[in-house]
Amino acid sequence: MLLGAAALSPSIVHAATSWADTERAARGQTVYFNGWAGSERINAYLQWAAGELQRDFGVKLQHVKISDAADVVKRVRAEKQAGRQATEGTVDLIWINGENFAAMKRDALLSAPFAQTLPNFQWVDTAGKPTTLVDFSVPTDGLESPWGMAQLTFFADAKRLPQLPQSMAELLALARSQPGRITYPRPPNFHGTTFIKQALIEHAPDVKALAQPVTAAALEAQAAPLWRFLDALHLHLWRGGKQFPNNSAAVRQMMADGELLLALTFNPNEAANEIAAKRLSATVQSWQFAKGTIGNTHFVAIPYNAPSKAGAQVVANFLLSSAAQARKADIDVWGDPTVLDVARLPAADRARFQSAPHAGQVRQSAPALSEPHASWVDALEKEWTRRYGV
Amino acid sequence: MPVVKVFGPLLLALIAALPIGAALWAVGAQMLHAAAWQALWADPQTWRAWGMTLWTGLASTALAWITVAHVLASGFIRQQLGRWLSHLPALLATPHAAMAIGLVLWLSPSGWALRLVSPGLTGFDAPPPWFTTQDPWGLGLILALWLKEVPFLLWVAATQMQREDLRRRWQAEYALAQTLGRTPAQAFAQIIWPQLAPRLRWPLLAVLAYGLTVVDMALIIGPASPPTLAVLAWQWLSDADLLTQSQGVAAAGWLTGTVLVAGVLMVVALRVVASKRPFASRGKRPQSQASDRDGLLSQKTPTWLLHFCRRLPPQPNAMWTIILTAYIAVWSALTVGSVSGVWPFPQVWPELWTLNAWQQVASSAHTVWTTLGLGVASASVCVLWSVAWLELTPRRWQQALQPWFLLPLVLPSVLWVVGLYSLALHTRLEGQWLGLSLAHAVMVLPYVLLALVPAYQAVDPRQAALVASLGHGRSVYMWRVKWPLLQRAIASAWAVGFAVSVAQYLPTLYVGAGRFATVTTEAVTLAAGAQRSLMSAYAALQMLLPIAAFALAAWLGRPRRFEKIAPMKATS
């Protein structure tokens, strides 16, 4: 009980009467949270959150398991086209970022801004982690609340790959020396697209242009060196670069089997997780390129027609609490890095974030590079497909 | 009285035809975007993907057809068909995705096949850069489709061969043909096959349609650069961008057109092949017309089948053995895969074993109940509707409307999802139990109908007269004679319907608004995170439910007459 009170103390101190109203309205509501469910750890974490929310706030959290957030965007859009009003939807909260968020924001599929009104938002590290406010160069405008951090991370078995490449150029050199042992998922798979974006950032003549919406001229000017790089790289990739795996999980499996030298992920703790689950050998290690890799934030957002808007806000606020964030960051639970500024937290809350190092963890974290503007995704994917997809 | 007689069938027809028509209407309306079609034609992947679709779909269908003819011929002649086909339920219950996953576990460069001989025979200590899965020629996909479609066609053939009337007639004709000097092989090829083949036309169309439009199998084992058009359509449909989505709808429409044209061509081709008369042209037309009720002995026989039948090997049918072995191999790969941890090449067995995956499966046991509920509800509704339809409506209506009800079988599932979902949105049934079970029912109906129609056609109308002449009413005939005779067919139709419901992924996700988790939605969402062990474990679970349903059906359908399909040797 005391611990619970300590966790809630910031929210109590700063709670405006309106937040108390929200909590009151939320009691008894069911929140349908549509979230990617490809990982049993994530699902188990959400089950834990459901228990806490039920006990402390009387909110029933229902995890709607999906395989692709774009499906949910599509569903909400179809509901809008079918004339559904403000409380007549099927989705209360959605796990989202990037182009899916950009699409929902553009088409006005989201409810009123709410993120900054959440009592726990004050602890978010908006200065140190600017991507908590700008999602793929699109301002969030309070339409989504940050949940966790992600950064492009590579992992490999040290037994097979003692010398870790530290840039795309070094990766190309490695591919030349060991042909057929490297690949990346086929875009538009988002890990594959991220790999392309990382190469783009490392090769673009003017990185600042990537923060602006894409134009035909900008694509031509900025991406020309990227295509030259990929032309060279593909010759030495797995299956001659004529074929690409469907997703990062397939890459990971092939790495684990020894068919590939390295795999990639957005969760810096994924390899540590997999080692703990006995699916990767303990000699696997994770790293990020020395000059940095693409990083972003994932969020939760409330659709315009969510029936349980108050409940959804209570859930979003709970997910930002130090208790929930610390548990999520724990490698034995999920290992998803926190969006909070841990140094600014009260001592008791700060203590929750300390944990022993795990095998396979990133030892030396590198700077997080900003995502290009969300509009680049589609343009890059189309051009990639035209060049290499057929 | 006449009003009731028309009204009842009309109502039944409307109940089933309306959702199908409305779903088609809804998706048709979405197809009228010129920009979407332009985007489809402008896309550099479209034509090659379409070519890959045609190749894999047509090749797998042709192979399955030839194999089925071969297996039926040698099984029938050796009188072993009943014994062989007793394995069918387990084969039918193996989900398509599980088959693909299992094959990949064997065939991939790091698969079991190579591990068994490495490094000893091959010298490989790392998997070789071979294109053995997701091969650019689509061979893996063709293999997987072939393995799944042969049991389906055999099962439909069995529903025909178990018809009491056909079974007796065919045995008599088969025996007679031999007394007229035909070898058993010739007798089968000339007498039985020409009567059986036309009855398999609809199922064969379904196989063709499935091969041309399959998504889940093609994702796992199909070519990737480019993938088949159905996979592309599905990827486009699930894109966040609106234009790309309509491009997906257009692609699904194009696929539908492809299926329809290919279907018509296939039916024509079957006729042409059948019209070649190797025996007649050599003047070997039989003298006796005694058994020649339908001009049978002069019937058309495909040359290739005769060729097959003449060269039957003396040992049990090799083809059937290959298929059974493949299934057993796939099941064992899934079993080992489901408890495997770290498993580097070239080790034959995993380095670490773990029950993680099965613990995970156990913790989502509630999905089993949802799956059961949906399967039981939709299969039961479809069986009830089909029985009512076959009892109450005139034969003429049945024949006229049957193609309409079988549409869900031949149109791409991506298309149905768009239509059914749009329908559910407009009727406010999305995310509701009722809407979801109805959507399942639409997908289940054609299979149940396919399974029941032959049995109904086999009912001897004289029985009714006989019962009436004994002074009993219609209800006595129904409850004491007709339905008990149909019990086995009804039970097996129900089990097939249940299995079809269990396998539904896209309709469950969309019409259920994601709120109903079934073992299949769990399996597919977890496959997005692709852990070998978890995928294998869920594939196994996905298989267990339909197997249970088939076992239940077999038990309900006792006594089985399966063993007697094989003809008696001409002893009588």
PDB file of C-alpha atoms in Angstrom, chain A residues 88-218:
ATOM      1  CA  GLU A  88     -19.227   4.264 -31.367  1.00  0.00           C
ATOM      2  CA  GLY A  89     -15.831   2.786 -32.197  1.00  0.00           C
ATOM      3  CA  THR A  90     -14.220  -0.530 -31.344  1.00  0.00           C
ATOM      4  CA  VAL A  91     -10.753   0.756 -30.398  1.00  0.00           C
ATOM      5  CA  ASP A  92     -10.053   2.731 -27.205  1.00  0.00           C
ATOM      6  CA  LEU A  93      -6.303   2.837 -27.297  1.00  0.00           C
ATOM      7  CA  ILE A  94      -3.787   1.928 -29.970  1.00  0.00           C
ATOM      8  CA  TRP A  95      -0.064   1.248 -29.819  1.00  0.00           C
ATOM      9  CA  ILE A  96       1.324   3.323 -32.641  1.00  0.00           C
ATOM     10  CA  ASN A  97       4.067   5.496 -34.140  1.00  0.00           C
ATOM     11  CA  GLY A  98       5.542   6.695 -37.415  1.00  0.00           C
ATOM     12  CA  GLU A  99       3.540   6.597 -40.593  1.00  0.00           C
ATOM     13  CA  ASN A 100       0.517   5.043 -38.920  1.00  0.00           C
ATOM     14  CA  PHE A 101       0.365   7.987 -36.527  1.00  0.00           C
ATOM     15  CA  ALA A 102       0.962  10.423 -39.373  1.00  0.00           C
ATOM     16  CA  ALA A 103      -1.939   8.861 -41.285  1.00  0.00           C
ATOM     17  CA  MET A 104      -4.300   8.997 -38.299  1.00  0.00           C
ATOM     18  CA  LYS A 105      -3.347  12.563 -37.508  1.00  0.00           C
ATOM     19  CA  ARG A 106      -3.734  13.694 -41.123  1.00  0.00           C
ATOM     20  CA  ASP A 107      -7.132  12.051 -41.516  1.00  0.00           C
ATOM     21  CA  ALA A 108      -8.385  13.310 -38.138  1.00  0.00           C
ATOM     22  CA  LEU A 109      -8.892   9.805 -36.781  1.00  0.00           C
ATOM     23  CA  LEU A 110      -7.626  10.719 -33.302  1.00  0.00           C
ATOM     24  CA  SER A 111      -9.453  12.273 -30.337  1.00  0.00           C
ATOM     25  CA  ALA A 112      -8.587  15.588 -28.684  1.00  0.00           C
ATOM     26  CA  PRO A 113      -5.003  16.156 -27.442  1.00  0.00           C
ATOM     27  CA  PHE A 114      -4.555  14.493 -24.070  1.00  0.00           C
ATOM     28  CA  ALA A 115      -0.908  13.547 -23.514  1.00  0.00           C
ATOM     29  CA  GLN A 116       0.204  16.703 -21.701  1.00  0.00           C
ATOM     30  CA  THR A 117      -2.785  16.574 -19.363  1.00  0.00           C
ATOM     31  CA  LEU A 118      -1.675  13.221 -17.956  1.00  0.00           C
ATOM     32  CA  PRO A 119      -0.230  13.783 -14.468  1.00  0.00           C
ATOM     33  CA  ASN A 120       2.724  11.447 -15.125  1.00  0.00           C
ATOM     34  CA  PHE A 121       3.696  13.230 -18.327  1.00  0.00           C
ATOM     35  CA  GLN A 122       5.778  15.676 -16.268  1.00  0.00           C
ATOM     36  CA  TRP A 123       8.473  13.021 -15.782  1.00  0.00           C
ATOM     37  CA  VAL A 124       8.893  12.331 -19.497  1.00  0.00           C
ATOM     38  CA  ASP A 125      12.382  13.207 -20.717  1.00  0.00           C
ATOM     39  CA  THR A 126      11.213  15.559 -23.475  1.00  0.00           C
ATOM     40  CA  ALA A 127      14.571  17.366 -23.543  1.00  0.00           C
ATOM     41  CA  GLY A 128      16.894  14.337 -23.610  1.00  0.00           C
ATOM     42  CA  LYS A 129      14.531  12.243 -25.758  1.00  0.00           C
ATOM     43  CA  PRO A 130      13.047  14.753 -28.238  1.00  0.00           C
ATOM     44  CA  THR A 131      11.349  11.945 -30.147  1.00  0.00           C
ATOM     45  CA  THR A 132       8.794  11.819 -27.302  1.00  0.00           C
ATOM     46  CA  LEU A 133       7.290  14.985 -28.810  1.00  0.00           C
ATOM     47  CA  VAL A 134       8.148  14.565 -32.487  1.00  0.00           C
ATOM     48  CA  ASP A 135       7.220  11.243 -34.053  1.00  0.00           C
ATOM     49  CA  PHE A 136       9.150  10.656 -37.304  1.00  0.00           C
ATOM     50  CA  SER A 137       9.479  14.459 -37.633  1.00  0.00           C
ATOM     51  CA  VAL A 138       5.692  14.853 -37.194  1.00  0.00           C
ATOM     52  CA  PRO A 139       4.797  16.831 -34.024  1.00  0.00           C
ATOM     53  CA  THR A 140       2.657  14.721 -31.721  1.00  0.00           C
ATOM     54  CA  ASP A 141       0.615  17.754 -30.549  1.00  0.00           C
ATOM     55  CA  GLY A 142      -0.484  15.770 -27.529  1.00  0.00           C
ATOM     56  CA  LEU A 143      -2.444  13.315 -29.718  1.00  0.00           C
ATOM     57  CA  GLU A 144      -0.325  10.396 -28.510  1.00  0.00           C
ATOM     58  CA  SER A 145       1.399   9.659 -25.232  1.00  0.00           C
ATOM     59  CA  PRO A 146       4.947   8.257 -25.229  1.00  0.00           C
ATOM     60  CA  TRP A 147       5.317   4.685 -23.989  1.00  0.00           C
ATOM     61  CA  GLY A 148       8.787   3.355 -24.773  1.00  0.00           C
ATOM     62  CA  MET A 149      12.033   3.992 -26.607  1.00  0.00           C
ATOM     63  CA  ALA A 150      13.493   2.053 -29.488  1.00  0.00           C
ATOM     64  CA  GLN A 151      16.806   2.193 -31.274  1.00  0.00           C
ATOM     65  CA  LEU A 152      18.152   0.239 -34.208  1.00  0.00           C
ATOM     66  CA  THR A 153      20.461  -2.391 -32.720  1.00  0.00           C
ATOM     67  CA  PHE A 154      22.421  -5.232 -34.260  1.00  0.00           C
ATOM     68  CA  PHE A 155      23.279  -8.525 -32.622  1.00  0.00           C
ATOM     69  CA  ALA A 156      25.606 -11.336 -33.577  1.00  0.00           C
ATOM     70  CA  ASP A 157      27.224 -14.437 -32.154  1.00  0.00           C
ATOM     71  CA  ALA A 158      30.734 -13.465 -31.067  1.00  0.00           C
ATOM     72  CA  LYS A 159      31.911 -16.971 -31.931  1.00  0.00           C
ATOM     73  CA  ARG A 160      31.166 -16.366 -35.590  1.00  0.00           C
ATOM     74  CA  LEU A 161      31.679 -12.603 -35.772  1.00  0.00           C
ATOM     75  CA  PRO A 162      34.403 -11.359 -33.426  1.00  0.00           C
ATOM     76  CA  GLN A 163      34.834  -7.967 -35.155  1.00  0.00           C
ATOM     77  CA  LEU A 164      31.574  -5.947 -35.090  1.00  0.00           C
ATOM     78  CA  PRO A 165      31.016  -3.499 -37.987  1.00  0.00           C
ATOM     79  CA  GLN A 166      30.558   0.066 -36.747  1.00  0.00           C
ATOM     80  CA  SER A 167      29.004   1.718 -39.800  1.00  0.00           C
ATOM     81  CA  MET A 168      27.294   0.890 -43.074  1.00  0.00           C
ATOM     82  CA  ALA A 169      30.692   1.191 -44.811  1.00  0.00           C
ATOM     83  CA  GLU A 170      32.191  -1.422 -42.476  1.00  0.00           C
ATOM     84  CA  LEU A 171      29.146  -3.599 -43.018  1.00  0.00           C
ATOM     85  CA  LEU A 172      29.781  -3.468 -46.772  1.00  0.00           C
ATOM     86  CA  ALA A 173      33.408  -4.473 -46.198  1.00  0.00           C
ATOM     87  CA  LEU A 174      32.248  -7.387 -44.049  1.00  0.00           C
ATOM     88  CA  ALA A 175      29.764  -8.481 -46.725  1.00  0.00           C
ATOM     89  CA  ARG A 176      32.566  -8.410 -49.294  1.00  0.00           C
ATOM     90  CA  SER A 177      34.785 -10.607 -47.165  1.00  0.00           C
ATOM     91  CA  GLN A 178      31.987 -13.050 -46.214  1.00  0.00           C
ATOM     92  CA  PRO A 179      29.510 -13.047 -49.087  1.00  0.00           C
ATOM     93  CA  GLY A 180      26.015 -14.465 -48.591  1.00  0.00           C
ATOM     94  CA  ARG A 181      26.028 -14.146 -44.798  1.00  0.00           C
ATOM     95  CA  ILE A 182      24.297 -10.798 -44.351  1.00  0.00           C
ATOM     96  CA  THR A 183      20.808  -9.573 -45.243  1.00  0.00           C
ATOM     97  CA  TYR A 184      17.969  -7.384 -44.016  1.00  0.00           C
ATOM     98  CA  PRO A 185      14.169  -7.841 -44.112  1.00  0.00           C
ATOM     99  CA  ARG A 186      12.413  -6.925 -47.310  1.00  0.00           C
ATOM    100  CA  PRO A 187      10.867  -3.424 -47.179  1.00  0.00           C
ATOM    101  CA  PRO A 188       8.065  -2.426 -46.551  1.00  0.00           C
ATOM    102  CA  ASN A 189       8.723  -4.532 -43.459  1.00  0.00           C
ATOM    103  CA  PHE A 190       9.553  -1.834 -40.984  1.00  0.00           C
ATOM    104  CA  HIS A 191      12.876  -3.275 -39.819  1.00  0.00           C
ATOM    105  CA  GLY A 192      13.921  -3.466 -43.450  1.00  0.00           C
ATOM    106  CA  THR A 193      12.802   0.101 -44.072  1.00  0.00           C
ATOM    107  CA  THR A 194      14.702   1.190 -40.972  1.00  0.00           C
ATOM    108  CA  PHE A 195      17.851  -0.436 -42.309  1.00  0.00           C
ATOM    109  CA  ILE A 196      17.390   1.583 -45.519  1.00  0.00           C
ATOM    110  CA  LYS A 197      16.795   4.765 -43.529  1.00  0.00           C
ATOM    111  CA  GLN A 198      19.940   4.163 -41.479  1.00  0.00           C
ATOM    112  CA  ALA A 199      21.932   3.793 -44.706  1.00  0.00           C
ATOM    113  CA  LEU A 200      20.226   6.924 -46.032  1.00  0.00           C
ATOM    114  CA  ILE A 201      21.233   8.968 -43.009  1.00  0.00           C
ATOM    115  CA  GLU A 202      24.816   7.758 -43.274  1.00  0.00           C
ATOM    116  CA  HIS A 203      25.001   8.639 -46.972  1.00  0.00           C
ATOM    117  CA  ALA A 204      22.712  11.662 -47.520  1.00  0.00           C
ATOM    118  CA  PRO A 205      24.559  14.839 -48.540  1.00  0.00           C
ATOM    119  CA  ASP A 206      22.280  16.979 -46.341  1.00  0.00           C
ATOM    120  CA  VAL A 207      20.754  15.189 -43.358  1.00  0.00           C
ATOM    121  CA  LYS A 208      18.605  18.225 -42.461  1.00  0.00           C
ATOM    122  CA  ALA A 209      16.616  17.825 -45.679  1.00  0.00           C
ATOM    123  CA  LEU A 210      15.378  14.477 -44.335  1.00  0.00           C
ATOM    124  CA  ALA A 211      13.419  16.217 -41.567  1.00  0.00           C
ATOM    125  CA  GLN A 212      11.241  17.938 -44.176  1.00  0.00           C
ATOM    126  CA  PRO A 213       8.389  16.248 -46.048  1.00  0.00           C
ATOM    127  CA  VAL A 214       9.781  14.377 -49.016  1.00  0.00           C
ATOM    128  CA  THR A 215       9.702  15.821 -52.533  1.00  0.00           C
ATOM    129  CA  ALA A 216      10.749  14.215 -55.785  1.00  0.00           C
ATOM    130  CA  ALA A 217      13.752  16.530 -55.969  1.00  0.00           C
ATOM    131  CA  ALA A 218      14.778  15.864 -52.362  1.00  0.00           C
TER     132      ALA A 218
END
